Amino acid sequence: MGEKIHAGGCLCGAIRFEARGVAEKPHTCSCRFCQRHTGAPTAAWVEFPAERLAWTGSGGRPATWRSSDYSSRAFCPACGSSIGAIDDEPVVALLIGGFDDPADPTLAPQYHSFEDCRPGWLQVGTASGEE
């Protein structure tokens, strides 16, 4: 049995990806960049080294917008779906909602970043049950 493949993509299907192996750093984040990138008060992410990710859809690689001195936000130029962030390390952080199986327990967030930016009315749990 080979490495697990996590597949997913955008709303229109033009941008598709396959990420091989273990999803790293599954977490939620409430920083203002994530809020504005997704339009949601909290984003759920996992990371993969760039060499373990392939862009497989007809649209190729997603479009990007440079959001900081170390990262670019990725999105579909056709439908506008947020895909994730492509860091300079090179690491690709993918939004869990874009996976074909977002309920996969290996993608479950383990911690929450930027809790101080989270709206007080929003409760965010992790796989361990902690906020």
GROMACS .gro file of C-alpha atoms in nm:
model
  131
    1MET     CA    1   0.000   0.000   0.000
    2GLY     CA    2   0.143   0.340  -0.102
    3GLU     CA    3   0.119   0.682   0.054
    4LYS     CA    4  -0.226   0.818   0.116
    5ILE     CA    5  -0.343   1.068  -0.146
    6HIS     CA    6  -0.559   1.358  -0.032
    7ALA     CA    7  -0.743   1.504  -0.332
    8GLY     CA    8  -0.949   1.818  -0.365
    9GLY     CA    9  -1.009   2.134  -0.557
   10CYS     CA   10  -1.208   2.446  -0.619
   11LEU     CA   11  -1.581   2.497  -0.670
   12CYS     CA   12  -1.572   2.484  -1.052
   13GLY     CA   13  -1.318   2.200  -1.070
   14ALA     CA   14  -1.058   2.384  -1.279
   15ILE     CA   15  -0.804   2.379  -0.995
   16ARG     CA   16  -0.750   2.030  -0.856
   17PHE     CA   17  -0.477   1.897  -0.631
   18GLU     CA   18  -0.340   1.572  -0.498
   19ALA     CA   19  -0.134   1.582  -0.180
   20ARG     CA   20   0.062   1.270  -0.085
   21GLY     CA   21   0.136   1.142   0.261
   22VAL     CA   22   0.058   1.275   0.605
   23ALA     CA   23  -0.114   1.612   0.639
   24GLU     CA   24   0.100   1.834   0.861
   25LYS     CA   25  -0.002   2.098   1.116
   26PRO     CA   26  -0.380   2.057   1.088
   27HIS     CA   27  -0.517   2.367   1.261
   28THR     CA   28  -0.769   2.646   1.257
   29CYS     CA   29  -0.669   3.010   1.233
   30SER     CA   30  -0.853   3.333   1.307
   31CYS     CA   31  -0.590   3.585   1.194
   32ARG     CA   32  -0.716   3.876   0.985
   33PHE     CA   33  -0.539   3.742   0.672
   34CYS     CA   34  -0.727   3.411   0.700
   35GLN     CA   35  -1.054   3.587   0.775
   36ARG     CA   36  -1.025   3.808   0.469
   37HIS     CA   37  -0.891   3.529   0.246
   38THR     CA   38  -1.184   3.298   0.321
   39GLY     CA   39  -1.461   3.539   0.420
   40ALA     CA   40  -1.505   3.332   0.736
   41PRO     CA   41  -1.417   3.413   1.098
   42THR     CA   42  -1.190   3.107   1.112
   43ALA     CA   43  -1.012   2.899   0.847
   44ALA     CA   44  -0.916   2.532   0.878
   45TRP     CA   45  -0.579   2.438   0.724
   46VAL     CA   46  -0.333   2.155   0.671
   47GLU     CA   47   0.016   2.180   0.528
   48PHE     CA   48   0.216   1.971   0.282
   49PRO     CA   49   0.571   2.017   0.158
   50ALA     CA   50   0.544   2.148  -0.199
   51GLU     CA   51   0.720   1.841  -0.340
   52ARG     CA   52   0.434   1.621  -0.215
   53LEU     CA   53   0.166   1.824  -0.394
   54ALA     CA   54   0.058   1.807  -0.759
   55TRP     CA   55  -0.182   2.045  -0.934
   56THR     CA   56  -0.391   1.806  -1.144
   57GLY     CA   57  -0.685   2.007  -1.281
   58SER     CA   58  -0.728   2.162  -1.624
   59GLY     CA   59  -0.654   2.505  -1.471
   60GLY     CA   60  -0.304   2.400  -1.359
   61ARG     CA   61  -0.164   2.594  -1.063
   62PRO     CA   62  -0.395   2.835  -0.883
   63ALA     CA   63  -0.359   3.210  -0.922
   64THR     CA   64  -0.181   3.379  -0.632
   65TRP     CA   65  -0.173   3.712  -0.457
   66ARG     CA   66   0.127   3.806  -0.241
   67SER     CA   67  -0.015   3.854   0.109
   68SER     CA   68   0.303   3.885   0.315
   69ASP     CA   69   0.680   3.877   0.288
   70TYR     CA   70   0.679   3.495   0.307
   71SER     CA   71   0.351   3.376   0.153
   72SER     CA   72   0.099   3.411  -0.130
   73ARG     CA   73  -0.271   3.331  -0.107
   74ALA     CA   74  -0.391   3.087  -0.372
   75PHE     CA   75  -0.728   3.095  -0.546
   76CYS     CA   76  -0.904   2.977  -0.860
   77PRO     CA   77  -0.902   3.249  -1.127
   78ALA     CA   78  -1.220   3.107  -1.282
   79CYS     CA   79  -1.457   3.071  -0.983
   80GLY     CA   80  -1.268   3.264  -0.715
   81SER     CA   81  -1.256   2.977  -0.464
   82SER     CA   82  -0.989   3.012  -0.197
   83ILE     CA   83  -0.746   2.719  -0.222
   84GLY     CA   84  -0.486   2.798   0.041
   85ALA     CA   85  -0.147   2.963   0.077
   86ILE     CA   86   0.180   2.891  -0.099
   87ASP     CA   87   0.471   2.977   0.128
   88ASP     CA   88   0.829   3.047   0.030
   89GLU     CA   89   0.964   2.762   0.251
   90PRO     CA   90   0.827   2.585   0.021
   91VAL     CA   91   0.514   2.473   0.201
   92VAL     CA   92   0.161   2.468   0.066
   93ALA     CA   93  -0.119   2.517   0.318
   94LEU     CA   94  -0.453   2.394   0.188
   95LEU     CA   95  -0.795   2.485   0.320
   96ILE     CA   96  -0.965   2.174   0.456
   97GLY     CA   97  -1.300   2.266   0.299
   98GLY     CA   98  -1.148   2.217  -0.047
   99PHE     CA   99  -1.065   1.850   0.009
  100ASP     CA  100  -1.290   1.587  -0.148
  101ASP     CA  101  -1.324   1.433   0.200
  102PRO     CA  102  -1.302   1.717   0.453
  103ALA     CA  103  -1.435   1.479   0.721
  104ASP     CA  104  -1.118   1.265   0.696
  105PRO     CA  105  -1.001   1.237   1.059
  106THR     CA  106  -0.637   1.286   0.952
  107LEU     CA  107  -0.730   1.643   0.854
  108ALA     CA  108  -0.893   1.727   1.189
  109PRO     CA  109  -0.748   2.047   1.342
  110GLN     CA  110  -0.523   1.992   1.644
  111TYR     CA  111  -0.480   2.354   1.756
  112HIS     CA  112  -0.609   2.706   1.695
  113SER     CA  113  -0.391   3.000   1.586
  114PHE     CA  114  -0.463   3.367   1.656
  115GLU     CA  115  -0.737   3.301   1.910
  116ASP     CA  116  -0.722   3.669   2.007
  117CYS     CA  117  -0.866   3.759   1.663
  118ARG     CA  118  -1.152   3.510   1.687
  119PRO     CA  119  -1.493   3.672   1.739
  120GLY     CA  120  -1.610   3.612   2.096
  121TRP     CA  121  -1.935   3.459   1.972
  122LEU     CA  122  -1.753   3.182   1.781
  123GLN     CA  123  -1.658   2.859   1.956
  124VAL     CA  124  -1.387   2.659   1.775
  125GLY     CA  125  -1.296   2.309   1.885
  126THR     CA  126  -1.012   2.080   1.784
  127ALA     CA  127  -0.987   1.704   1.744
  128SER     CA  128  -0.872   1.687   2.104
  129GLY     CA  129  -1.185   1.875   2.211
  130GLU     CA  130  -0.991   2.182   2.327
  131GLU     CA  131  -1.046   2.535   2.204
   0.00000   0.00000   0.00000
